[in-house]
XYZ file of C-alpha atoms in Angstrom:
293
model
C 11.090 9.067 9.649
C 13.347 10.605 7.013
C 16.962 9.431 6.768
C 19.774 10.798 4.621
C 22.581 8.297 3.967
C 25.946 9.433 2.635
C 28.608 7.091 1.277
C 26.042 4.626 -0.019
C 28.533 2.702 -2.186
C 30.692 1.660 0.767
C 30.251 -1.568 2.720
C 27.980 -0.132 5.430
C 26.294 2.212 2.972
C 25.235 -0.613 0.671
C 23.935 -2.629 3.609
C 21.987 0.404 4.807
C 20.317 0.843 1.420
C 19.456 -2.852 1.309
C 17.909 -2.835 4.773
C 16.183 0.557 4.663
C 14.420 -0.472 1.465
C 12.332 -2.928 3.470
C 11.758 -0.885 6.648
C 8.222 0.438 7.083
C 7.748 4.066 8.012
C 11.053 5.271 6.605
C 11.683 7.568 3.671
C 15.331 7.773 2.760
C 17.720 9.039 0.165
C 21.152 7.472 -0.231
C 23.867 9.410 -2.019
C 27.354 8.504 -3.179
C 30.236 10.885 -3.832
C 29.253 11.810 -7.400
C 25.816 12.800 -6.102
C 26.986 14.580 -2.949
C 30.557 15.603 -2.206
C 30.431 15.972 1.570
C 33.545 18.173 1.477
C 31.449 20.801 -0.333
C 29.661 22.609 2.489
C 27.238 24.434 0.179
C 26.197 21.188 -1.521
C 25.659 19.530 1.864
C 23.537 22.443 3.099
C 21.412 22.408 -0.051
C 20.666 18.671 0.204
C 19.850 18.787 3.908
C 17.627 21.854 3.617
C 15.818 20.326 0.654
C 15.210 16.852 2.138
C 14.875 17.890 5.812
C 15.966 14.535 7.301
C 15.304 13.512 10.880
C 18.607 11.632 10.900
C 21.759 11.872 8.801
C 23.838 8.668 8.678
C 27.354 9.362 7.478
C 28.854 6.184 6.021
C 31.324 8.075 3.813
C 35.011 7.757 4.661
C 38.512 7.506 3.261
C 39.329 4.010 4.572
C 42.464 3.137 2.590
C 44.720 2.969 5.640
C 48.053 2.720 3.822
C 47.201 5.173 1.041
C 46.181 7.680 3.691
C 49.847 8.047 4.638
C 50.396 9.668 1.239
C 46.910 11.145 0.735
C 46.934 13.227 3.893
C 44.954 16.193 2.588
C 42.307 13.956 1.015
C 42.016 11.891 4.204
C 41.315 14.944 6.339
C 38.940 16.403 3.757
C 36.777 13.262 3.721
C 37.212 12.068 7.312
C 37.134 15.433 9.117
C 35.816 18.259 6.937
C 33.001 16.274 5.320
C 31.561 14.998 8.618
C 31.831 18.514 10.048
C 29.817 19.883 7.121
C 27.137 17.245 7.670
C 27.063 17.891 11.418
C 26.710 21.646 10.940
C 23.853 21.099 8.487
C 22.218 18.693 10.929
C 22.468 21.233 13.751
C 20.974 23.977 11.606
C 18.062 21.818 10.465
C 17.345 20.124 13.797
C 18.428 16.677 12.608
C 20.577 14.174 14.462
C 23.766 12.795 12.940
C 25.092 9.232 13.193
C 28.761 9.022 12.280
C 30.902 5.901 11.865
C 34.381 5.942 13.338
C 37.071 3.350 13.998
C 39.208 1.450 16.489
C 42.218 3.098 14.823
C 41.665 6.179 17.012
C 43.427 4.179 19.743
C 47.129 3.361 20.062
C 46.405 -0.332 20.572
C 48.649 -0.760 23.609
C 46.011 -1.255 26.312
C 45.885 -4.611 28.105
C 42.106 -4.798 28.329
C 39.241 -3.652 26.120
C 38.917 -0.014 25.165
C 35.950 1.891 26.577
C 34.570 5.055 25.058
C 36.328 7.571 27.311
C 39.769 5.952 27.169
C 42.623 8.132 25.999
C 42.983 8.108 22.217
C 46.303 7.868 20.417
C 46.014 7.142 16.698
C 49.192 5.821 15.071
C 48.652 6.897 11.459
C 46.955 9.423 9.220
C 43.786 7.355 8.865
C 43.228 7.139 12.624
C 44.225 10.756 13.176
C 41.832 12.002 10.491
C 38.993 9.857 11.853
C 39.587 11.176 15.375
C 39.561 14.715 13.993
C 36.219 13.861 12.388
C 34.805 12.668 15.720
C 35.812 15.920 17.389
C 34.410 18.016 14.541
C 31.062 16.206 14.604
C 30.736 16.452 18.388
C 31.538 20.169 18.342
C 29.208 20.971 15.439
C 26.037 19.093 16.433
C 24.646 18.434 19.900
C 22.471 15.540 18.705
C 25.261 13.230 17.564
C 26.014 9.541 17.915
C 29.506 8.426 16.960
C 29.844 4.669 16.514
C 33.369 3.292 16.612
C 33.690 -0.078 14.940
C 36.454 -2.402 13.734
C 37.598 -4.876 11.080
C 34.546 -4.360 8.859
C 33.676 -7.031 6.283
C 30.733 -7.777 4.017
C 29.702 -9.076 0.619
C 30.613 -5.697 -0.845
C 33.795 -3.820 -1.657
C 37.287 -4.823 -0.572
C 37.719 -6.493 2.806
C 39.620 -9.261 4.587
C 37.074 -12.033 4.022
C 36.833 -11.423 0.285
C 40.610 -11.099 0.013
C 41.178 -14.439 1.770
C 38.699 -16.232 -0.489
C 40.266 -14.669 -3.567
C 43.807 -15.616 -2.509
C 42.695 -19.181 -1.835
C 41.872 -19.560 -5.525
C 45.553 -19.366 -6.489
C 47.492 -20.037 -3.282
C 47.892 -23.069 -1.036
C 49.813 -21.339 1.750
C 49.467 -17.936 3.369
C 51.252 -16.107 6.167
C 48.814 -14.097 8.285
C 49.593 -11.646 11.080
C 48.844 -13.082 14.521
C 49.917 -10.256 16.842
C 47.121 -7.827 15.970
C 43.910 -8.503 17.908
C 40.467 -7.048 17.204
C 36.775 -7.687 16.701
C 35.658 -8.552 13.148
C 32.368 -6.789 12.449
C 29.817 -7.581 9.755
C 28.723 -4.436 7.893
C 25.139 -5.688 7.778
C 25.095 -5.717 11.575
C 26.468 -2.169 11.684
C 23.701 -1.053 9.322
C 21.070 -2.723 11.501
C 22.459 -0.987 14.585
C 22.432 2.427 12.902
C 18.791 1.936 11.919
C 17.871 0.862 15.461
C 19.582 3.930 16.905
C 17.822 6.148 14.352
C 14.448 4.867 15.541
C 15.432 5.362 19.189
C 16.372 8.965 18.409
C 13.171 9.602 16.489
C 11.082 8.143 19.308
C 13.216 9.910 21.935
C 13.739 6.455 23.455
C 17.283 6.858 24.766
C 19.204 8.729 27.411
C 22.075 10.334 25.620
C 24.049 11.181 22.553
C 27.808 10.713 22.368
C 30.367 8.043 21.495
C 29.621 4.312 21.432
C 31.619 1.203 20.596
C 30.174 -1.542 18.415
C 32.171 -4.471 17.092
C 32.208 -8.238 16.868
C 32.932 -11.019 19.338
C 34.911 -13.101 19.997
C 38.063 -11.037 19.657
C 40.645 -12.765 17.481
C 43.860 -12.194 15.571
C 43.922 -11.837 11.803
C 45.495 -15.310 11.772
C 42.574 -16.798 13.732
C 40.088 -14.916 11.572
C 41.666 -16.318 8.391
C 41.673 -19.879 9.786
C 37.955 -19.566 10.556
C 37.201 -18.259 7.053
C 39.023 -21.164 5.393
C 37.428 -23.740 7.713
C 33.996 -22.399 6.811
C 34.888 -22.350 3.103
C 35.817 -26.044 3.330
C 32.598 -26.914 5.184
C 30.505 -25.022 2.625
C 32.181 -26.671 -0.366
C 33.806 -23.496 -1.652
C 37.319 -24.878 -1.166
C 38.415 -28.365 -2.194
C 41.759 -28.105 -0.407
C 43.090 -27.368 3.045
C 44.823 -24.011 3.188
C 48.111 -23.943 5.059
C 48.002 -20.792 7.191
C 51.198 -19.717 8.919
C 51.331 -17.328 11.854
C 53.567 -14.301 11.215
C 54.300 -11.111 13.136
C 53.565 -7.526 12.181
C 57.302 -7.058 11.645
C 57.210 -9.833 9.029
C 54.589 -7.904 7.054
C 55.559 -4.224 7.092
C 53.006 -1.709 5.834
C 53.176 2.076 5.272
C 50.723 2.703 8.122
C 51.163 1.392 11.645
C 48.191 -0.640 12.897
C 47.043 -0.833 16.533
C 48.295 -4.125 18.005
C 45.268 -4.662 20.221
C 42.181 -2.591 19.515
C 39.482 -4.637 21.210
C 36.400 -2.490 21.816
C 34.130 -2.884 24.829
C 30.458 -3.016 23.739
C 28.859 -2.589 27.179
C 27.754 1.047 26.803
C 25.807 0.510 23.561
C 24.139 -2.547 25.095
C 23.168 -0.641 28.223
C 21.780 2.330 26.280
C 20.175 0.689 23.258
C 19.995 -3.034 24.102
C 22.356 -3.834 21.223
C 24.382 -7.062 21.233
C 27.875 -7.335 19.685
C 28.159 -8.413 16.050
C 28.210 -12.204 15.608
C 30.890 -12.376 12.921
C 30.997 -16.173 12.972
C 27.306 -16.298 12.061
C 27.946 -13.819 9.234
C 30.395 -16.321 7.694
C 27.818 -19.131 7.460
C 27.007 -18.335 3.808
C 30.360 -17.522 2.236
C 28.996 -17.954 -1.256
C 27.631 -14.414 -0.925
C 31.199 -13.137 -0.667
C 32.360 -14.767 -3.894
C 29.804 -13.333 -6.309
């Protein structure tokens, strides 16, 4: 199987490269923005026609949620136009496309968990541009799988876990938002899922393309997530003090972009179709030393 990965310097992209390097029967190329600008349709077509992948995994995205409020044109170029270019190239070459999306496509005001066909209602530019990307991909390529995920963290890049560990080096107290609820998701688990789905597509061992939710359990607030991180850091000897974590509201910590208050994703569909279990984010925190290097 031949796989083309875009956005290979992001959290999921780096995990994909790491994992694909040890998977038998796979030939892959992984490209970052300097090597392939996905907003350049001619460049995308050239790469796809040259490599002829069975599956394109798009891990490229403009994920700076607050900056997106100012960088509107760039957000739509990367989150909508780029995925559309990849999807069109996939359709023309007979490839399938796997595209990563987000819980931010929802308003965050539902009582229960969001399922795939719930009404969307993004609150900011990031969510709106990602939803536009979903629509563009679905319209451009019949053989598409869109995976919505949430609260991504890993050893790489900038994320909540790494930020908490860094802040703990110089702070003894932190106020963390407790009225936003979601499912932390380890990027390594997302990468594993994308590879599993790629094999299912290649082997024609699935019933349908479309939109799927994949995120971590249990659902928690950012406050609860932070408390767990610091408890693990103490257990693992990375912290020699007890962090004082205070619960604050979203209104106490205003940001340029509005976040969904409750964006818990239901993982039942992806389990039914592909046998995939939710991400175990607590297990992913068992070796926090990886996040400090």
